[in-house]
Short mmCIF file of C-alpha atoms and ligand atoms in Angstrom, two decimals:
data_model
loop_
_atom_site.label_atom_id
_atom_site.label_comp_id
_atom_site.label_asym_id
_atom_site.label_seq_id
_atom_site.Cartn_x
_atom_site.Cartn_y
_atom_site.Cartn_z
CA MET Z 1 -99.74 4.97 -103.85
CA GLN Z 2 -99.15 8.62 -104.74
CA SER Z 3 -95.86 9.94 -103.38
CA ASP Z 4 -95.67 13.06 -101.22
CA SER Z 5 -95.16 16.43 -102.87
CA ILE Z 6 -92.11 17.88 -101.12
CA ILE Z 7 -90.93 21.35 -102.14
CA LEU Z 8 -87.73 23.00 -100.99
CA GLY Z 9 -88.15 26.80 -101.06
CA ILE Z 10 -85.18 29.18 -101.20
CA GLU Z 11 -85.32 32.97 -100.70
CA SER Z 12 -82.36 35.35 -101.01
CA SER Z 13 -83.72 38.47 -102.74
CA CYS Z 14 -82.63 41.03 -100.14
CA ASP Z 15 -80.91 40.61 -96.77
CA ASP Z 16 -82.52 37.45 -95.37
CA THR Z 17 -81.29 33.99 -96.34
CA SER Z 18 -84.16 31.56 -95.94
CA ALA Z 19 -85.03 27.94 -96.76
CA ALA Z 20 -88.26 26.05 -96.11
CA VAL Z 21 -89.74 22.63 -96.72
CA LEU Z 22 -93.38 22.24 -97.71
CA ILE Z 23 -94.84 18.73 -97.56
CA ASN Z 24 -98.21 18.26 -99.31
CA GLY Z 25 -98.90 21.99 -98.90
CA LYS Z 26 -97.96 22.13 -95.21
CA VAL Z 27 -94.97 24.12 -93.93
CA CYS Z 28 -92.67 21.66 -92.12
CA SER Z 29 -89.70 23.99 -91.67
CA ASN Z 30 -88.93 27.63 -92.32
CA ILE Z 31 -85.41 28.70 -91.37
CA THR Z 32 -84.14 32.26 -91.83
CA ALA Z 33 -80.70 33.74 -91.19
CA ASN Z 34 -80.93 37.51 -90.77
CA GLN Z 35 -77.95 39.67 -91.66
CA ASP Z 36 -77.01 41.96 -88.80
CA VAL Z 37 -74.08 43.30 -90.81
CA HIS Z 38 -76.32 46.04 -92.36
CA ARG Z 39 -77.56 47.53 -89.09
CA LYS Z 40 -74.74 50.00 -88.65
CA PHE Z 41 -75.23 51.34 -92.20
CA GLY Z 42 -78.94 52.13 -91.71
CA GLY Z 43 -79.90 50.09 -94.80
CA VAL Z 44 -78.95 47.05 -96.85
CA VAL Z 45 -75.49 47.13 -98.45
CA PRO Z 46 -75.88 44.93 -101.58
CA GLU Z 47 -72.29 43.65 -101.72
CA LEU Z 48 -72.34 42.64 -98.04
CA ALA Z 49 -75.73 41.00 -98.54
CA SER Z 50 -74.56 38.71 -101.34
CA ARG Z 51 -71.45 37.71 -99.38
CA ALA Z 52 -73.55 36.88 -96.30
CA HIS Z 53 -75.95 34.85 -98.49
CA GLN Z 54 -72.96 32.87 -99.76
CA SER Z 55 -71.90 31.84 -96.29
CA ASN Z 56 -75.45 31.28 -94.96
CA ILE Z 57 -77.23 29.51 -97.77
CA ILE Z 58 -75.98 25.92 -97.46
CA PRO Z 59 -76.26 25.75 -93.63
CA VAL Z 60 -79.76 27.27 -93.83
CA ILE Z 61 -80.91 24.74 -96.48
CA ASP Z 62 -79.35 21.92 -94.47
CA GLN Z 63 -81.18 22.98 -91.34
CA ALA Z 64 -84.52 23.34 -93.17
CA ILE Z 65 -84.22 19.77 -94.51
CA LYS Z 66 -83.19 18.35 -91.11
CA THR Z 67 -85.95 20.22 -89.25
CA ALA Z 68 -88.55 18.85 -91.68
CA GLY Z 69 -87.23 15.35 -90.92
CA ILE Z 70 -86.72 14.36 -94.57
CA GLU Z 71 -83.85 13.13 -96.74
CA ASN Z 72 -82.58 15.05 -99.78
CA GLN Z 73 -83.73 12.25 -102.11
CA GLN Z 74 -87.37 12.73 -101.08
CA ILE Z 75 -87.57 16.34 -102.40
CA SER Z 76 -89.83 16.64 -105.48
CA ALA Z 77 -88.91 20.15 -106.67
CA ILE Z 78 -87.00 23.31 -105.76
CA ALA Z 79 -88.69 26.72 -105.79
CA VAL Z 80 -86.41 29.75 -105.71
CA THR Z 81 -86.89 33.52 -105.86
CA GLN Z 82 -85.94 34.64 -109.36
CA GLY Z 83 -86.80 38.33 -108.84
CA PRO Z 84 -87.37 41.15 -108.14
CA GLY Z 85 -84.59 41.96 -105.70
CA LEU Z 86 -80.90 42.74 -105.41
CA MET Z 87 -79.06 41.18 -108.32
CA GLY Z 88 -76.08 39.84 -106.36
CA SER Z 89 -78.36 38.34 -103.69
CA LEU Z 90 -80.67 36.73 -106.25
CA ILE Z 91 -77.72 35.17 -108.08
CA VAL Z 92 -76.60 33.33 -104.92
CA GLY Z 93 -80.05 31.78 -104.35
CA LEU Z 94 -80.73 30.99 -107.99
CA ASN Z 95 -77.33 29.41 -108.64
CA THR Z 96 -77.56 27.31 -105.49
CA ALA Z 97 -81.03 26.14 -106.52
CA LYS Z 98 -79.82 25.33 -110.05
CA SER Z 99 -76.92 23.25 -108.68
CA LEU Z 100 -79.16 21.30 -106.31
CA SER Z 101 -81.80 20.75 -108.99
CA LEU Z 102 -79.14 19.44 -111.37
CA GLY Z 103 -77.45 17.29 -108.71
CA TRP Z 104 -80.72 15.81 -107.42
CA ASN Z 105 -82.32 15.65 -110.87
CA ILE Z 106 -85.54 17.39 -109.85
CA PRO Z 107 -87.46 20.29 -111.45
CA LEU Z 108 -86.60 23.93 -110.79
CA ILE Z 109 -89.32 26.56 -110.26
CA GLY Z 110 -88.64 30.30 -110.56
CA VAL Z 111 -90.80 32.35 -108.19
CA ASN Z 112 -91.70 36.03 -108.34
CA HIS Z 113 -91.04 37.44 -104.87
CA LEU Z 114 -94.15 39.67 -104.88
CA GLN Z 115 -96.42 36.82 -105.93
CA ALA Z 116 -94.88 34.81 -103.11
CA HIS Z 117 -95.86 37.44 -100.53
CA VAL Z 118 -99.44 36.93 -101.73
CA ALA Z 119 -98.96 33.14 -101.67
CA ALA Z 120 -98.10 33.46 -97.95
CA LEU Z 121 -101.82 34.11 -97.38
CA PHE Z 122 -102.63 30.61 -98.68
CA ILE Z 123 -100.47 28.95 -96.00
CA ASP Z 124 -103.07 29.44 -93.29
CA HIS Z 125 -106.24 30.41 -95.16
CA LYS Z 126 -108.63 29.07 -97.72
CA VAL Z 127 -108.95 32.18 -99.85
CA GLU Z 128 -112.20 33.48 -101.33
CA PHE Z 129 -111.84 35.15 -104.74
CA PRO Z 130 -111.91 37.77 -106.10
CA MET Z 131 -109.60 39.07 -103.40
CA LEU Z 132 -108.20 42.58 -103.03
CA CYS Z 133 -104.73 42.48 -101.53
CA LEU Z 134 -102.70 45.39 -100.20
CA LEU Z 135 -99.08 44.37 -100.71
CA VAL Z 136 -96.79 46.44 -98.52
CA SER Z 137 -93.06 45.71 -98.37
CA GLY Z 138 -89.71 47.45 -98.27
CA GLY Z 139 -89.62 47.78 -102.06
CA HIS Z 140 -93.28 47.78 -103.15
CA THR Z 141 -96.70 49.15 -102.31
CA GLN Z 142 -99.44 47.77 -104.52
CA LEU Z 143 -103.16 47.11 -104.60
CA ILE Z 144 -103.62 43.76 -106.29
CA TRP Z 145 -106.90 42.45 -107.68
CA ALA Z 146 -106.70 38.64 -107.64
CA GLU Z 147 -109.18 36.43 -109.50
CA SER Z 148 -107.03 33.43 -108.53
CA PHE Z 149 -103.45 32.96 -107.43
CA THR Z 150 -102.19 33.09 -111.02
CA HIS Z 151 -104.66 35.69 -112.40
CA THR Z 152 -103.80 39.01 -110.80
CA GLU Z 153 -103.84 42.65 -111.82
CA ILE Z 154 -102.10 45.61 -110.16
CA ILE Z 155 -104.80 48.29 -109.87
CA GLY Z 156 -102.79 50.80 -107.87
CA GLU Z 157 -99.22 51.33 -106.73
CA THR Z 158 -96.78 53.83 -105.35
CA ILE Z 159 -95.47 56.44 -107.74
CA ASP Z 160 -92.27 56.88 -105.69
CA ASP Z 161 -91.17 55.27 -102.39
CA ALA Z 162 -92.63 52.10 -100.90
CA VAL Z 163 -94.30 52.38 -97.50
CA GLY Z 164 -91.60 50.16 -95.95
CA GLU Z 165 -89.02 52.65 -97.23
CA ALA Z 166 -91.01 55.49 -95.64
CA PHE Z 167 -90.62 53.69 -92.29
CA ASP Z 168 -86.95 52.84 -92.90
CA LYS Z 169 -85.95 56.34 -94.05
CA ALA Z 170 -87.76 58.01 -91.14
CA SER Z 171 -85.94 55.70 -88.74
CA LYS Z 172 -82.63 56.63 -90.32
CA LEU Z 173 -83.48 60.37 -90.04
CA MET Z 174 -84.06 59.95 -86.32
CA GLY Z 175 -80.96 57.77 -85.89
CA LEU Z 176 -83.00 54.75 -84.77
CA GLY Z 177 -81.57 51.93 -86.88
CA TYR Z 178 -82.60 49.42 -89.54
CA PRO Z 179 -85.12 48.00 -90.38
CA GLY Z 180 -87.12 51.02 -89.29
CA GLY Z 181 -90.66 49.61 -89.40
CA PRO Z 182 -90.54 47.44 -86.27
CA ILE Z 183 -88.51 50.08 -84.35
CA ILE Z 184 -90.92 52.93 -85.16
CA SER Z 185 -93.93 50.71 -84.52
CA LYS Z 186 -92.67 49.73 -81.05
CA LEU Z 187 -91.96 53.34 -80.07
CA ALA Z 188 -95.32 54.42 -81.53
CA SER Z 189 -97.23 52.01 -79.30
CA THR Z 190 -96.77 54.30 -76.27
CA GLY Z 191 -96.98 57.60 -78.14
CA ASN Z 192 -99.74 60.12 -78.87
CA ALA Z 193 -100.66 59.75 -82.56
CA LYS Z 194 -102.68 62.99 -82.58
CA ARG Z 195 -99.82 65.19 -81.40
CA PHE Z 196 -98.25 66.05 -84.80
CA GLN Z 197 -99.65 66.22 -88.33
CA PHE Z 198 -98.02 64.82 -91.47
CA ASN Z 199 -99.99 65.42 -94.62
CA ASP Z 200 -101.12 62.97 -97.28
CA SER Z 201 -100.19 63.57 -100.92
CA GLN Z 202 -102.69 64.28 -103.67
CA VAL Z 203 -102.43 61.06 -105.66
CA GLY Z 204 -105.21 58.56 -105.93
CA PRO Z 205 -107.71 57.03 -105.95
CA TYR Z 206 -105.70 53.78 -105.81
CA ASP Z 207 -102.13 55.06 -106.19
CA PHE Z 208 -99.78 55.97 -103.36
CA SER Z 209 -96.95 58.44 -102.79
CA PHE Z 210 -94.70 58.45 -99.74
CA SER Z 211 -91.87 60.76 -100.69
CA GLY Z 212 -93.81 63.88 -99.58
CA VAL Z 213 -94.59 62.65 -96.08
CA LYS Z 214 -90.97 61.62 -95.58
CA THR Z 215 -89.79 65.08 -96.68
CA SER Z 216 -92.32 66.78 -94.40
CA LEU Z 217 -90.90 64.76 -91.47
CA LEU Z 218 -87.39 65.84 -92.49
CA TYR Z 219 -88.30 69.57 -92.48
CA PHE Z 220 -90.39 69.26 -89.34
CA LEU Z 221 -87.47 67.68 -87.43
CA ARG Z 222 -85.02 70.22 -88.81
CA ASP Z 223 -87.22 73.18 -87.73
CA GLU Z 224 -87.98 71.76 -84.28
CA LYS Z 225 -84.34 70.86 -83.66
CA ALA Z 226 -83.34 74.43 -84.49
CA LYS Z 227 -85.53 75.54 -81.55
CA ASN Z 228 -84.66 72.65 -79.20
CA SER Z 229 -81.69 70.38 -79.89
CA GLU Z 230 -83.23 67.64 -77.71
CA PHE Z 231 -86.57 67.71 -79.55
CA ILE Z 232 -86.34 64.20 -81.06
CA GLU Z 233 -85.26 62.48 -77.84
CA GLN Z 234 -87.89 64.30 -75.76
CA ASN Z 235 -90.78 63.58 -78.15
CA LEU Z 236 -89.72 60.33 -79.79
CA ASN Z 237 -92.82 58.23 -79.02
CA ASP Z 238 -95.24 60.94 -80.14
CA ILE Z 239 -93.29 61.61 -83.36
CA CYS Z 240 -93.26 57.88 -84.18
CA ALA Z 241 -96.95 57.44 -83.36
CA SER Z 242 -97.98 60.50 -85.42
CA TYR Z 243 -95.82 59.49 -88.38
CA GLU Z 244 -96.99 55.87 -88.25
CA ILE Z 245 -100.67 56.80 -88.19
CA SER Z 246 -100.16 59.12 -91.20
CA LEU Z 247 -98.68 56.23 -93.20
CA ILE Z 248 -101.41 53.81 -92.14
CA GLN Z 249 -104.15 56.30 -93.04
CA MET Z 250 -102.57 56.86 -96.46
CA LEU Z 251 -102.72 53.11 -97.05
CA THR Z 252 -106.22 52.51 -95.73
CA LYS Z 253 -107.70 55.48 -97.61
CA ARG Z 254 -106.75 53.90 -100.99
CA PHE Z 255 -107.61 50.42 -99.80
CA ASN Z 256 -111.04 51.67 -98.77
CA ASN Z 257 -111.55 53.42 -102.16
CA ALA Z 258 -110.75 50.21 -104.01
CA ILE Z 259 -112.92 47.97 -101.80
CA LYS Z 260 -115.86 50.36 -102.25
CA ASP Z 261 -115.49 50.49 -106.06
CA LYS Z 262 -114.39 46.95 -106.91
CA LYS Z 263 -116.47 44.96 -104.41
CA PRO Z 264 -114.15 42.00 -103.74
CA LYS Z 265 -115.26 38.85 -101.89
CA SER Z 266 -112.32 39.13 -99.48
CA ILE Z 267 -109.50 41.48 -98.52
CA SER Z 268 -105.93 40.86 -97.38
CA ILE Z 269 -102.55 42.37 -96.62
CA ALA Z 270 -99.13 40.90 -97.37
CA GLY Z 271 -95.44 41.86 -97.22
CA GLY Z 272 -93.16 43.05 -94.42
CA VAL Z 273 -95.29 46.04 -93.37
CA SER Z 274 -98.27 43.71 -92.83
CA ALA Z 275 -96.53 42.86 -89.52
CA ASN Z 276 -97.49 46.37 -88.36
CA SER Z 277 -100.10 46.18 -85.59
CA ALA Z 278 -101.74 49.50 -86.44
CA LEU Z 279 -102.20 48.36 -90.06
CA ARG Z 280 -103.51 44.97 -88.94
CA SER Z 281 -106.15 46.67 -86.76
CA ALA Z 282 -107.09 49.11 -89.54
CA VAL Z 283 -107.65 46.18 -91.92
CA MET Z 284 -109.85 44.42 -89.35
CA GLU Z 285 -111.91 47.62 -89.18
CA LEU Z 286 -112.32 47.59 -92.97
CA SER Z 287 -113.30 43.93 -92.77
CA ALA Z 288 -116.03 44.75 -90.25
CA LYS Z 289 -117.16 47.84 -92.19
CA TYR Z 290 -117.66 45.91 -95.46
CA ASN Z 291 -118.50 42.57 -93.83
CA LEU Z 292 -115.73 40.80 -95.74
CA PRO Z 293 -113.27 38.11 -94.64
CA ALA Z 294 -109.79 39.59 -94.10
CA TYR Z 295 -106.65 37.48 -94.44
CA ILE Z 296 -103.66 38.66 -92.46
CA PRO Z 297 -100.48 36.56 -92.57
CA ASP Z 298 -99.05 35.03 -89.44
CA PHE Z 299 -96.11 37.22 -88.25
CA GLN Z 300 -93.50 34.68 -89.41
CA TYR Z 301 -94.84 34.94 -93.00
CA CYS Z 302 -95.03 38.77 -93.22
CA THR Z 303 -91.37 39.61 -93.74
CA ASP Z 304 -89.21 37.74 -96.25
CA ASN Z 305 -89.24 33.98 -95.74
CA ALA Z 306 -88.86 30.84 -97.83
CA ALA Z 307 -92.17 29.25 -96.76
CA MET Z 308 -93.98 31.71 -99.02
CA ILE Z 309 -91.60 30.87 -101.88
CA ALA Z 310 -92.33 27.16 -101.42
CA LYS Z 311 -96.09 27.89 -101.28
CA ALA Z 312 -95.92 29.86 -104.56
CA GLY Z 313 -93.82 26.96 -105.88
CA GLN Z 314 -96.64 24.54 -105.05
CA PHE Z 315 -99.05 26.42 -107.35
CA LEU Z 316 -96.46 26.66 -110.12
CA LEU Z 317 -95.62 22.95 -109.75
CA GLU Z 318 -99.31 22.10 -110.11
CA ALA Z 319 -99.35 24.24 -113.29
CA GLU Z 320 -96.07 22.58 -114.41
CA LYS Z 321 -94.36 25.96 -114.77
CA PHE Z 322 -90.64 25.21 -114.55
CA ILE Z 323 -87.53 27.15 -115.50
CA SER Z 324 -84.41 25.94 -117.29
CA TYR Z 325 -80.79 26.18 -116.18
CA ASP Z 326 -80.17 29.24 -118.35
CA ALA Z 327 -82.96 31.23 -116.62
CA LEU Z 328 -81.66 34.58 -115.34
CA PRO Z 329 -82.55 36.52 -112.20
CA TYR Z 330 -84.38 39.84 -112.67
CA SER Z 331 -83.91 42.82 -110.38
CA ARG Z 332 -87.19 44.61 -111.23
CA SER Z 333 -90.72 43.22 -111.49
O1 KG4 S 1 -91.33 42.07 -97.31
P1 KG4 S 1 -90.09 42.51 -96.64
O2 KG4 S 1 -89.50 41.64 -95.56
O3 KG4 S 1 -88.94 42.75 -97.67
C1 KG4 S 1 -89.17 43.25 -98.95
O4 KG4 S 1 -89.59 42.46 -99.81
O5 KG4 S 1 -88.98 44.47 -99.10
O6 KG4 S 1 -90.39 43.96 -96.04
C2 KG4 S 1 -89.43 44.66 -95.31
C3 KG4 S 1 -90.04 45.97 -94.85
C4 KG4 S 1 -89.05 46.94 -94.23
O7 KG4 S 1 -89.20 48.20 -94.83
C5 KG4 S 1 -89.46 46.97 -92.76
O8 KG4 S 1 -89.19 48.21 -92.12
C6 KG4 S 1 -90.95 46.72 -92.86
O9 KG4 S 1 -91.07 45.72 -93.86
N1 KG4 S 1 -91.53 46.21 -91.61
C7 KG4 S 1 -92.44 46.90 -90.87
C8 KG4 S 1 -92.70 46.12 -89.72
N2 KG4 S 1 -91.97 44.97 -89.80
C9 KG4 S 1 -91.25 45.04 -90.97
N3 KG4 S 1 -93.00 48.10 -91.09
C10 KG4 S 1 -93.87 48.55 -90.16
N4 KG4 S 1 -94.17 47.88 -89.02
C11 KG4 S 1 -93.62 46.67 -88.76
N5 KG4 S 1 -93.94 46.02 -87.65
ZN1 ZN S 2 -90.42 40.83 -99.50
#
């Protein structure tokens, strides 16, 4: 009788400590400890992140194993984020994974965090290739052409900030807190998106730029506040809605260009910003326009999580792609 394939996934690339158990391709637990310590700084403080990972990682792994109802000895392999991400944070996850792999005498799999965001799509969907994926996170904005999970090509990407950063920085400018995406999105839901205009930049057809729109928000707020010191408070929902729609249109314009030219068999979004409702609706519109299946991750798999690391680990395990104990983390992709 063939034994079960049980993968323990570990993610610690930024400010979330997460562990998940995947049994024969099915997610049986996915536990994440968020780090509230960064909130008051309006962004992730790397040193605080690695310290919080150190205290969270063992309890989180423990809970993931217990929730899945398995024993340590049943685990077949460990998949861990090797990069890109914050160096100190990655080291905590990778070293923990190395120790467990050595102690339990099971293979170790190094996962690329961006590939894992794409792997999240495979948790709930049977994917049709070639697929065009818009990967939108706090650190990256890419258009990925995927012939299969392992054969991918970046056909477009941001030349400066990531779209998640454009949300986070705008939130900081308005004193709203971190992470900015969900905060802005919630406020935007009751605002008038046509009230203010924030212009797109001139890059393309598949590349993105978000530093200009962020700067135009900065100057706009500065000028309006000079006339009315209460301007932000009095118009918050409309500012958020107008800013959000500008970002979403900048994304969908390039996505549309690429779908039209490259003619994929399916489209998808992945990464933290794929939790955004306005983006999710815009992608469903593209799906209807081109009559293509669209894969949108379940909310729990949009932002950083270990289930996606374990899922990527499953493909790498099948391809027997392991790493050794001297493998190093990498901060950039
Ligand atoms: O993928 P992720 O969890 O971490 C990285 O790999 O970067 O993405 C985090 C980003 C943050 O910038 C956050 O503001 C954004 O995803 N985000 C959102 C939403 N939820 C998270 N942006 C817009 N709307 C949301 N609902
Ligand atoms: Zn991520």
